[in-house]
Short mmCIF file of C-alpha atoms and ligand atoms in Angstrom, two decimals:
data_model
loop_
_atom_site.label_atom_id
_atom_site.label_comp_id
_atom_site.label_asym_id
_atom_site.label_seq_id
_atom_site.Cartn_x
_atom_site.Cartn_y
_atom_site.Cartn_z
CA UNK A 1002 -14.29 -37.72 26.58
CA UNK A 1003 -16.36 -36.12 29.34
CA UNK A 1004 -15.86 -36.58 33.06
CA UNK A 1005 -19.09 -37.34 34.91
CA UNK A 1006 -19.57 -37.62 38.67
CA UNK A 1007 -22.49 -39.81 39.74
CA UNK A 1008 -23.78 -40.22 43.31
CA UNK A 1009 -26.01 -43.04 44.47
CA UNK A 1010 -27.91 -42.65 47.77
CA UNK A 1011 -28.55 -45.25 50.47
CA UNK A 1012 -31.85 -46.59 49.14
CA UNK A 1013 -30.28 -47.05 45.68
CA UNK A 1014 -27.67 -49.45 47.12
CA UNK A 1015 -29.80 -50.97 49.89
CA UNK A 1016 -29.15 -54.64 48.95
CA UNK A 1017 -27.04 -56.83 46.67
CA UNK A 1018 -29.53 -56.68 43.76
CA UNK A 1019 -29.70 -52.89 43.95
CA UNK A 1020 -25.91 -52.63 44.02
CA UNK A 1021 -25.75 -54.75 40.87
CA UNK A 1022 -28.40 -52.54 39.24
CA UNK A 1023 -26.35 -49.43 40.07
CA UNK A 1024 -23.21 -51.12 38.69
CA UNK A 1025 -25.01 -51.70 35.36
CA UNK A 1026 -25.96 -48.01 35.17
CA UNK A 1027 -22.39 -46.93 35.88
CA UNK A 1028 -21.07 -49.38 33.28
CA UNK A 1029 -23.46 -47.90 30.69
CA UNK A 1030 -22.14 -44.40 31.43
CA UNK A 1031 -18.55 -45.48 30.88
CA UNK A 1032 -19.47 -47.46 27.76
CA UNK A 1033 -20.80 -44.24 26.24
CA UNK A 1034 -17.23 -42.91 26.32
CA UNK A 1035 -17.21 -41.04 29.64
CA UNK A 1036 -14.75 -41.08 32.51
CA UNK A 1037 -16.77 -41.86 35.63
CA UNK A 1038 -16.30 -41.06 39.30
CA UNK A 1039 -18.99 -42.52 41.55
CA UNK A 1040 -19.79 -41.37 45.07
CA UNK A 1041 -21.78 -43.81 47.13
CA UNK A 1042 -23.75 -43.64 50.40
CA UNK A 1043 -24.01 -46.40 52.99
CA UNK A 1044 -26.46 -49.21 52.23
CA UNK A 1045 -30.07 -48.49 53.26
CA UNK A 1046 -30.34 -47.49 56.92
CA UNK A 1047 -26.78 -48.48 57.83
CA UNK A 1048 -25.85 -45.06 59.24
CA UNK A 1049 -28.90 -45.04 61.56
CA UNK A 1050 -28.15 -48.60 62.64
CA UNK A 1051 -24.53 -47.76 63.43
CA UNK A 1052 -25.64 -44.76 65.51
CA UNK A 1053 -28.06 -46.99 67.46
CA UNK A 1054 -25.35 -49.58 67.99
CA UNK A 1055 -22.93 -46.98 69.30
CA UNK A 1056 -25.59 -45.67 71.70
CA UNK A 1057 -26.19 -49.17 73.07
CA UNK A 1058 -22.52 -49.27 73.98
CA UNK A 1059 -22.36 -45.72 75.30
CA UNK A 1060 -25.31 -43.28 75.29
CA UNK A 1061 -22.92 -40.41 74.60
CA UNK A 1062 -20.34 -41.84 72.21
CA UNK A 1063 -17.20 -39.80 71.76
CA UNK A 1064 -17.45 -37.81 68.51
CA UNK A 1065 -14.12 -38.91 67.07
CA UNK A 1066 -14.88 -42.60 67.50
CA UNK A 1067 -18.43 -42.18 66.21
CA UNK A 1068 -17.16 -40.57 63.00
CA UNK A 1069 -14.78 -43.44 62.32
CA UNK A 1070 -17.61 -45.90 62.96
CA UNK A 1071 -20.07 -44.10 60.66
CA UNK A 1072 -17.51 -43.77 57.87
CA UNK A 1073 -17.39 -47.56 57.61
CA UNK A 1074 -20.93 -47.66 56.16
CA UNK A 1075 -19.76 -45.97 52.99
CA UNK A 1076 -16.60 -48.10 52.86
CA UNK A 1077 -18.77 -51.23 52.74
CA UNK A 1078 -20.96 -49.98 49.88
CA UNK A 1079 -18.05 -48.61 47.85
CA UNK A 1080 -16.12 -51.88 47.95
CA UNK A 1081 -19.22 -53.93 47.08
CA UNK A 1082 -19.96 -51.62 44.17
CA UNK A 1083 -16.40 -52.03 42.86
CA UNK A 1084 -16.82 -55.82 43.14
CA UNK A 1085 -20.13 -55.62 41.24
CA UNK A 1086 -18.39 -53.70 38.42
CA UNK A 1087 -15.57 -56.26 38.34
CA UNK A 1088 -18.27 -58.92 37.98
CA UNK A 1089 -19.53 -57.12 34.87
CA UNK A 1090 -16.00 -57.08 33.44
CA UNK A 1091 -15.22 -53.42 34.18
CA UNK A 1092 -12.11 -51.96 35.79
CA UNK A 1093 -13.01 -50.19 39.01
CA UNK A 1094 -11.34 -49.19 42.24
CA UNK A 1095 -12.88 -48.07 45.53
CA UNK A 1096 -11.32 -45.28 47.58
CA UNK A 1097 -12.14 -44.04 51.07
CA UNK A 1098 -12.61 -40.28 51.47
CA UNK A 1099 -9.08 -40.09 52.85
CA UNK A 1100 -7.61 -42.01 49.91
CA UNK A 1101 -9.54 -39.78 47.53
CA UNK A 1102 -7.76 -36.76 49.06
CA UNK A 1103 -10.74 -35.11 50.77
CA UNK A 1104 -9.31 -32.94 53.54
CA UNK A 1105 -11.70 -31.49 56.11
CA UNK A 1106 -11.62 -29.44 59.29
CA UNK A 1107 -11.90 -31.27 62.62
CA UNK A 1108 -15.57 -30.57 63.46
CA UNK A 1109 -16.61 -34.17 63.93
CA UNK A 1110 -20.08 -35.06 62.62
CA UNK A 1111 -20.32 -31.79 60.70
CA UNK A 1112 -16.89 -31.41 59.12
CA UNK A 1113 -16.40 -29.07 56.20
CA UNK A 1114 -14.25 -29.85 53.20
CA UNK A 1115 -11.16 -27.61 53.18
CA UNK A 1116 -9.52 -28.89 50.01
CA UNK A 1117 -9.33 -31.86 47.71
CA UNK A 1118 -6.02 -33.33 46.54
CA UNK A 1119 -7.25 -35.34 43.55
CA UNK A 1120 -3.89 -36.91 42.53
CA UNK A 1121 -4.92 -40.46 43.34
CA UNK A 1122 -8.28 -40.16 41.61
CA UNK A 1123 -6.64 -38.73 38.49
CA UNK A 1124 -4.10 -41.58 38.48
CA UNK A 1125 -6.85 -44.20 38.70
CA UNK A 1126 -8.89 -42.53 35.94
CA UNK A 1127 -5.80 -42.49 33.73
CA UNK A 1128 -5.45 -46.24 34.27
CA UNK A 1129 -8.98 -46.59 32.88
CA UNK A 1130 -10.62 -47.29 36.21
CA UNK A 1131 -14.09 -46.28 37.27
CA UNK A 1132 -13.35 -44.60 40.61
CA UNK A 1133 -15.79 -45.31 43.44
CA UNK A 1134 -15.42 -42.88 46.34
CA UNK A 1135 -16.96 -43.51 49.77
CA UNK A 1136 -19.21 -40.49 50.39
CA UNK A 1137 -19.83 -38.45 53.55
CA UNK A 1138 -16.25 -38.58 54.89
CA UNK A 1139 -12.85 -37.00 54.86
CA UNK A 1140 -9.66 -36.73 56.84
CA UNK A 1141 -8.13 -33.90 58.86
CA UNK A 1142 -4.55 -32.68 58.48
CA UNK A 1143 -3.86 -34.73 61.66
CA UNK A 1144 -5.15 -37.86 59.88
CA UNK A 1145 -8.35 -38.23 61.88
CA UNK A 1146 -11.42 -39.49 60.03
CA UNK A 1147 -14.39 -37.10 59.93
CA UNK A 1148 -17.93 -37.17 58.56
CA UNK A 1149 -19.67 -34.31 56.80
CA UNK A 1150 -23.12 -34.40 58.45
CA UNK A 1151 -26.22 -36.45 57.62
CA UNK A 1152 -26.89 -36.53 53.89
CA UNK A 1153 -23.30 -35.42 53.24
CA UNK A 1154 -22.54 -37.76 50.34
CA UNK A 1155 -24.20 -35.22 48.03
CA UNK A 1156 -21.58 -32.73 49.17
CA UNK A 1157 -18.74 -35.17 48.50
CA UNK A 1158 -20.09 -35.62 44.96
CA UNK A 1159 -20.44 -31.93 44.09
CA UNK A 1160 -17.07 -31.11 45.71
CA UNK A 1161 -15.34 -33.76 43.59
CA UNK A 1162 -17.18 -32.63 40.46
CA UNK A 1163 -16.07 -29.03 41.07
CA UNK A 1164 -12.50 -29.96 41.94
CA UNK A 1165 -12.05 -32.18 38.87
CA UNK A 1166 -14.05 -29.86 36.60
CA UNK A 1167 -16.56 -32.53 35.63
CA UNK A 1168 -19.16 -31.84 32.98
CA UNK A 1169 -22.03 -32.56 35.38
CA UNK A 1170 -22.76 -34.00 38.81
CA UNK A 1171 -25.60 -36.52 38.73
CA UNK A 1172 -27.38 -37.30 42.02
CA UNK A 1173 -29.33 -40.56 41.75
CA UNK A 1174 -31.91 -41.20 44.43
CA UNK A 1175 -35.27 -42.86 45.16
CA UNK A 1176 -37.49 -40.15 43.63
CA UNK A 1177 -37.54 -38.85 40.07
CA UNK A 1178 -36.20 -35.39 40.83
CA UNK A 1179 -36.95 -32.30 42.88
CA UNK A 1180 -40.68 -31.87 43.48
CA UNK A 1181 -42.79 -28.89 44.56
CA UNK A 1182 -43.03 -30.62 47.99
CA UNK A 1183 -41.93 -33.96 49.45
CA UNK A 1184 -43.78 -36.41 47.15
CA UNK A 1185 -44.06 -38.88 50.03
CA UNK A 1186 -46.26 -36.45 51.95
CA UNK A 1187 -47.98 -34.69 49.08
CA UNK A 1188 -48.97 -37.08 46.28
CA UNK A 1189 -50.04 -34.10 44.11
CA UNK A 1190 -46.51 -32.67 44.20
CA UNK A 1191 -45.15 -31.92 40.73
CA UNK A 1192 -41.67 -32.73 39.52
CA UNK A 1193 -39.72 -29.66 38.45
CA UNK A 1194 -37.74 -29.92 35.19
CA UNK A 1195 -35.30 -27.33 36.45
CA UNK A 1196 -34.63 -25.10 39.43
CA UNK A 1197 -32.09 -22.36 40.16
CA UNK A 1198 -29.37 -22.76 42.80
CA UNK A 1199 -30.86 -20.01 44.94
CA UNK A 1200 -34.29 -21.60 45.29
CA UNK A 1201 -32.86 -25.10 45.67
CA UNK A 1202 -30.48 -23.91 48.36
CA UNK A 1203 -33.35 -22.37 50.28
CA UNK A 1204 -35.50 -25.52 49.96
CA UNK A 1205 -32.61 -27.77 51.02
CA UNK A 1206 -31.69 -25.56 53.98
CA UNK A 1207 -35.32 -25.56 55.09
CA UNK A 1208 -35.55 -29.34 55.10
CA UNK A 1209 -36.07 -30.74 51.56
CA UNK A 1210 -33.63 -33.57 52.10
CA UNK A 1211 -33.47 -34.62 48.46
CA UNK A 1212 -30.26 -32.50 48.32
CA UNK A 1213 -27.75 -31.68 51.06
CA UNK A 1214 -27.76 -27.88 51.33
CA UNK A 1215 -23.96 -27.61 51.29
CA UNK A 1216 -23.89 -29.55 48.03
CA UNK A 1217 -26.18 -26.96 46.45
CA UNK A 1218 -24.04 -24.18 47.87
CA UNK A 1219 -20.92 -25.69 46.27
CA UNK A 1220 -22.80 -26.16 43.01
CA UNK A 1221 -23.66 -22.48 43.03
CA UNK A 1222 -20.15 -21.31 43.89
CA UNK A 1223 -18.51 -23.43 41.19
CA UNK A 1224 -21.41 -23.18 38.74
CA UNK A 1225 -21.60 -26.97 38.52
CA UNK A 1226 -24.81 -28.25 36.95
CA UNK A 1227 -26.47 -30.88 39.15
CA UNK A 1228 -28.96 -33.43 37.88
CA UNK A 1229 -31.28 -35.06 40.44
CA UNK A 1230 -32.89 -38.21 39.04
CA UNK A 1231 -34.04 -41.70 39.94
CA UNK A 1232 -31.61 -44.60 40.09
CA UNK A 1233 -34.51 -46.93 39.29
CA UNK A 1234 -35.75 -45.34 36.04
CA UNK A 1235 -34.49 -43.42 33.00
CA UNK A 1236 -36.85 -40.46 33.46
CA UNK A 1237 -35.16 -37.09 32.82
CA UNK A 1238 -35.01 -35.73 36.41
CA UNK A 1239 -34.45 -32.14 37.54
CA UNK A 1240 -31.54 -29.91 36.55
CA UNK A 1241 -30.25 -27.50 39.19
CA UNK A 1242 -28.39 -24.70 37.50
CA UNK A 1243 -27.55 -21.01 37.48
CA UNK A 1244 -29.73 -19.58 34.76
CA UNK A 1245 -33.15 -19.43 36.36
CA UNK A 1246 -36.05 -18.90 34.05
CA UNK A 1247 -37.64 -15.50 33.86
CA UNK A 1248 -41.22 -16.72 33.56
CA UNK A 1249 -41.64 -18.05 37.08
CA UNK A 1250 -42.19 -14.60 38.46
CA UNK A 1251 -44.80 -14.17 41.05
CA UNK A 1252 -44.96 -17.76 42.15
CA UNK A 1253 -44.15 -20.02 45.02
CA UNK A 1254 -41.70 -22.58 43.69
CA UNK A 1255 -41.83 -25.19 46.40
CA UNK A 1256 -42.67 -26.06 49.98
CA UNK A 1257 -40.16 -27.50 52.42
CA UNK A 1258 -40.71 -28.98 55.83
CA UNK A 1259 -38.38 -29.97 58.62
CA UNK A 1260 -39.37 -31.92 61.71
CA UNK A 1261 -35.94 -31.61 63.28
CA UNK A 1262 -36.91 -28.52 65.28
CA UNK A 1263 -36.81 -27.75 68.99
CA UNK A 1264 -37.72 -24.48 70.68
CA UNK A 1265 -36.15 -22.88 73.73
CA UNK A 1266 -37.86 -19.97 75.50
CA UNK A 1267 -36.13 -17.89 78.12
CA UNK A 1268 -39.07 -16.48 80.09
CA UNK A 1269 -39.09 -13.18 81.95
CA UNK A 1270 -35.85 -11.72 80.62
CA UNK A 1271 -34.93 -8.20 81.78
CA UNK A 1272 -34.97 -6.01 78.67
CA UNK A 1273 -31.54 -4.39 78.63
CA UNK A 1274 -28.55 -4.27 76.28
CA UNK A 1275 -26.27 -7.32 76.16
CA UNK A 1276 -28.85 -9.97 77.03
CA UNK A 1277 -29.05 -11.55 73.57
CA UNK A 1278 -25.30 -11.74 73.28
CA UNK A 1279 -25.02 -13.25 76.78
CA UNK A 1280 -27.31 -16.08 75.65
CA UNK A 1281 -26.18 -16.63 72.07
CA UNK A 1282 -22.42 -16.31 72.34
CA UNK A 1283 -21.96 -19.47 74.45
CA UNK A 1284 -24.26 -21.36 72.05
CA UNK A 1285 -22.20 -20.33 69.06
CA UNK A 1286 -18.97 -21.25 70.86
CA UNK A 1287 -20.46 -24.71 71.45
CA UNK A 1288 -21.04 -25.00 67.66
CA UNK A 1289 -24.83 -24.98 68.08
CA UNK A 1290 -26.50 -23.24 65.23
CA UNK A 1291 -29.49 -21.19 66.29
CA UNK A 1292 -32.19 -20.83 63.71
CA UNK A 1293 -35.28 -18.70 64.30
CA UNK A 1294 -34.97 -16.04 67.02
CA UNK A 1295 -37.95 -14.07 68.29
CA UNK A 1296 -38.02 -11.54 71.09
CA UNK A 1297 -41.41 -10.37 72.31
CA UNK A 1298 -42.17 -6.69 72.85
CA UNK A 1299 -41.35 -5.99 76.46
CA UNK A 1300 -43.90 -5.14 79.13
CA UNK A 1301 -42.49 -3.35 82.19
CA UNK A 1302 -39.00 -4.03 80.83
CA UNK A 1303 -39.51 -7.78 80.95
CA UNK A 1304 -39.57 -9.85 77.77
CA UNK A 1305 -39.45 -13.47 76.51
CA UNK A 1306 -36.71 -14.65 74.15
CA UNK A 1307 -37.41 -17.68 71.98
CA UNK A 1308 -35.10 -19.51 69.58
CA UNK A 1309 -35.01 -22.80 67.74
CA UNK A 1310 -32.22 -25.36 67.36
CA UNK A 1311 -31.93 -28.84 65.82
CA UNK A 1312 -33.37 -31.47 68.19
CA UNK A 1313 -29.99 -33.14 68.57
CA UNK A 1314 -28.62 -29.89 69.98
CA UNK A 1315 -31.48 -29.28 72.46
CA UNK A 1316 -29.94 -30.93 75.50
CA UNK A 1317 -26.67 -29.05 75.04
CA UNK A 1318 -28.51 -25.77 74.34
CA UNK A 1319 -30.63 -26.12 77.49
CA UNK A 1320 -27.63 -26.98 79.64
CA UNK A 1321 -25.95 -23.77 78.44
CA UNK A 1322 -29.02 -21.53 78.48
CA UNK A 1323 -30.33 -22.49 81.94
CA UNK A 1324 -27.43 -21.14 84.03
CA UNK A 1325 -27.22 -18.03 81.84
CA UNK A 1326 -30.96 -17.41 82.30
CA UNK A 1327 -30.45 -17.63 86.04
CA UNK A 1328 -27.45 -15.31 86.02
CA UNK A 1329 -29.25 -12.58 84.04
CA UNK A 1330 -32.27 -12.72 86.33
CA UNK A 1331 -34.71 -14.44 83.92
CA UNK A 1332 -37.64 -16.36 85.40
CA UNK A 1333 -37.12 -19.73 83.73
CA UNK A 1334 -35.97 -21.57 80.62
CA UNK A 1335 -38.42 -23.98 78.93
CA UNK A 1336 -38.24 -26.15 75.82
CA UNK A 1337 -40.50 -27.95 73.34
CA UNK A 1338 -39.28 -30.56 70.88
CA UNK A 1339 -42.56 -31.46 69.18
CA UNK A 1340 -42.38 -28.72 66.57
CA UNK A 1341 -41.76 -28.49 62.86
CA UNK A 1342 -40.94 -25.87 60.29
CA UNK A 1343 -42.99 -25.34 57.14
CA UNK A 1344 -41.71 -22.93 54.50
CA UNK A 1345 -42.83 -21.58 51.15
CA UNK A 1346 -39.97 -20.66 48.80
CA UNK A 1347 -39.75 -18.76 45.52
CA UNK A 1348 -37.64 -15.98 44.02
CA UNK A 1349 -40.87 -14.81 42.40
CA UNK A 1350 -42.15 -13.79 45.85
CA UNK A 1351 -39.66 -10.92 46.11
CA UNK A 1352 -41.37 -7.58 46.67
CA UNK A 1353 -44.80 -9.03 45.93
CA UNK A 1354 -47.35 -8.62 48.72
CA UNK A 1355 -49.94 -11.22 49.62
CA UNK A 1356 -47.95 -14.42 50.05
CA UNK A 1357 -47.72 -14.18 53.81
CA UNK A 1358 -51.43 -13.39 54.10
CA UNK A 1359 -52.35 -16.43 51.99
CA UNK A 1360 -50.02 -18.67 53.98
CA UNK A 1361 -51.40 -17.55 57.35
CA UNK A 1362 -55.02 -17.79 56.19
CA UNK A 1363 -54.47 -21.28 54.80
CA UNK A 1364 -52.99 -22.49 58.09
CA UNK A 1365 -55.76 -20.78 60.04
CA UNK A 1366 -58.41 -22.53 57.90
CA UNK A 1367 -56.80 -25.84 58.86
CA UNK A 1368 -56.95 -24.85 62.54
CA UNK A 1369 -53.16 -24.85 62.70
CA UNK A 1370 -51.59 -22.58 65.28
CA UNK A 1371 -48.50 -20.66 64.13
CA UNK A 1372 -45.97 -20.44 66.94
CA UNK A 1373 -43.19 -18.47 65.26
CA UNK A 1374 -42.73 -16.78 61.89
CA UNK A 1375 -39.57 -15.84 60.02
CA UNK A 1376 -39.09 -14.51 56.53
CA UNK A 1377 -36.37 -13.74 54.02
CA UNK A 1378 -36.68 -12.15 50.58
CA UNK A 1379 -37.57 -15.46 48.98
CA UNK A 1380 -39.25 -17.46 51.73
CA UNK A 1381 -41.73 -17.45 54.58
CA UNK A 1382 -41.35 -19.96 57.42
CA UNK A 1383 -43.88 -20.89 60.10
CA UNK A 1384 -43.14 -23.03 63.12
CA UNK A 1385 -46.12 -25.27 63.93
CA UNK A 1386 -46.88 -28.48 65.84
CA UNK A 1387 -45.14 -31.46 64.28
CA UNK A 1388 -48.31 -33.53 64.05
CA UNK A 1389 -49.93 -30.95 61.73
CA UNK A 1390 -47.14 -30.85 59.14
CA UNK A 1391 -48.79 -33.06 56.57
CA UNK A 1392 -52.08 -31.10 56.71
CA UNK A 1393 -50.16 -27.84 56.47
CA UNK A 1394 -48.13 -28.68 53.39
CA UNK A 1395 -51.02 -30.32 51.58
CA UNK A 1396 -53.21 -27.25 52.15
CA UNK A 1397 -50.42 -24.82 51.19
CA UNK A 1398 -49.65 -26.82 48.05
CA UNK A 1399 -53.28 -26.42 47.01
CA UNK A 1400 -53.56 -22.77 48.03
CA UNK A 1401 -50.54 -21.78 45.92
CA UNK A 1402 -51.64 -24.06 43.04
CA UNK A 1403 -48.30 -25.83 42.90
CA UNK A 1404 -49.79 -28.84 41.13
CA UNK A 1405 -50.19 -26.61 38.07
CA UNK A 1406 -47.20 -26.15 35.75
CA UNK A 1407 -45.90 -22.58 35.54
CA UNK A 1408 -46.56 -20.82 32.29
P1 ADP B 602 -30.65 -40.56 49.22
O1 ADP B 602 -30.56 -41.71 50.16
O2 ADP B 602 -30.71 -40.99 47.79
O3 ADP B 602 -29.64 -39.49 49.48
P2 ADP B 602 -32.66 -39.03 50.62
O4 ADP B 602 -33.59 -39.87 51.44
O5 ADP B 602 -31.57 -38.30 51.30
O6 ADP B 602 -32.10 -39.95 49.45
O7 ADP B 602 -33.50 -37.96 49.77
C1 ADP B 602 -34.57 -38.38 48.97
C2 ADP B 602 -35.88 -38.14 49.70
O8 ADP B 602 -36.06 -36.72 49.86
C3 ADP B 602 -37.11 -38.58 48.95
O9 ADP B 602 -37.39 -39.94 49.18
C4 ADP B 602 -38.19 -37.64 49.47
O10 ADP B 602 -39.01 -38.26 50.44
C5 ADP B 602 -37.43 -36.53 50.16
N1 ADP B 602 -37.83 -35.17 49.72
C6 ADP B 602 -38.10 -34.15 50.56
N2 ADP B 602 -38.45 -33.06 49.87
C7 ADP B 602 -38.40 -33.38 48.56
C8 ADP B 602 -38.64 -32.67 47.36
N3 ADP B 602 -39.02 -31.38 47.36
N4 ADP B 602 -38.48 -33.32 46.18
C9 ADP B 602 -38.10 -34.62 46.16
N5 ADP B 602 -37.85 -35.35 47.27
C10 ADP B 602 -38.00 -34.76 48.46
N1 LIG B 603 -24.91 -42.29 55.01
C1 LIG B 603 -24.97 -40.91 55.42
C2 LIG B 603 -26.34 -40.62 56.01
O1 LIG B 603 -27.17 -41.50 56.12
C3 LIG B 603 -24.61 -39.95 54.32
C4 LIG B 603 -25.53 -39.94 53.12
O2 LIG B 603 -26.34 -40.85 52.95
O3 LIG B 603 -25.42 -39.01 52.31
O4 LIG B 603 -26.58 -39.52 56.41
MG1 MG B 604 -29.56 -37.85 50.82
#
């Protein structure tokens, strides 16, 4: 008997009919002789709606209260799914993240899983139950409810699969797998049959929201195979695994985009030691993660320092950076939150020249201005205007011939 962890995303459980459809798929899996743990997201846009509701009450809701509120979305869907399974004559029990033994740190809205105490889950499986766990949430050692960050149910699923040594973690969603680019923006995007953890991690980190990046990271650490497939069809999906294929050398594997980007520029900074640390240390203390950082070459010992943050962090970042800019004698601190990040990713790009040139030329031919550039061994990222994202990824997809299968 194999243990399988399945996760169903928000659009897969958006209404009563869809919940019943998911229940039938889970029942099938158990009928085939498997033990099944299911992780479920909140129905449809519930999480967004709860955030809006909270903001109507208080524009700056307290983080602890907001996390408890948001965790209820997944509680609703998990209980309804258990009821749907009961309706089909199956034994099932729903558990909150806390009941499932998911312990996290206390960073509300972006909590990390510290450990899982799976006793209760094991007990329920032994009783023959299908165990439905509310995704995206956990509990601190002080018994406060936390959430894991948007899209975090994927991470709950892979963490449970790793902790209980499942055979596979299956992520069911509203597309048929991982594509060479977001299929909603690029209709020519091609579904990948498989992808290595490293490339998937890079794509997810750079904005391909089909997988939560921390879920991929856990998959890689625990070598847990992850299947991404549709909850509406029986098509084979994409396997994310460790053994990447040798033949995809010299190729871009996929394109990711992220519109959740804001830029801060500290203008007229005196070029002397200690300036970068004066600006970035307070940001890191405030738990703001800084992404791209670019410092211009200085003229007359004066330079500009630019960095990007998630849009949700912009207000906080500006309120910290402004007084620091003043204290170090910088001219001003300006921001722009109409930007986006477009990245090409592929392990086959390592040590091969020409990719950057093709990317820049392609964007130039579209009349797209590149504001910032960053690279790693296996990716190149350009920051551009948000309203040009679709043109950029469509053109890059064509330029790197991603619609063609790799040989
Ligand atoms: P779920 O609610 O099931 O977790 P998400 O909305 O979080 O689903 O993720 C699925 C979405 O990810 C798809 O609808 C698609 O628009 C988007 N997406 C972005 N990049 C990719 C990609 N490379 N391959 C597949 N889907 C992608
Ligand atoms: N419901 C949460 C969100 O919308 C978590 C998830 O769907 O994975 O972000
Ligand atoms: Mg998701």
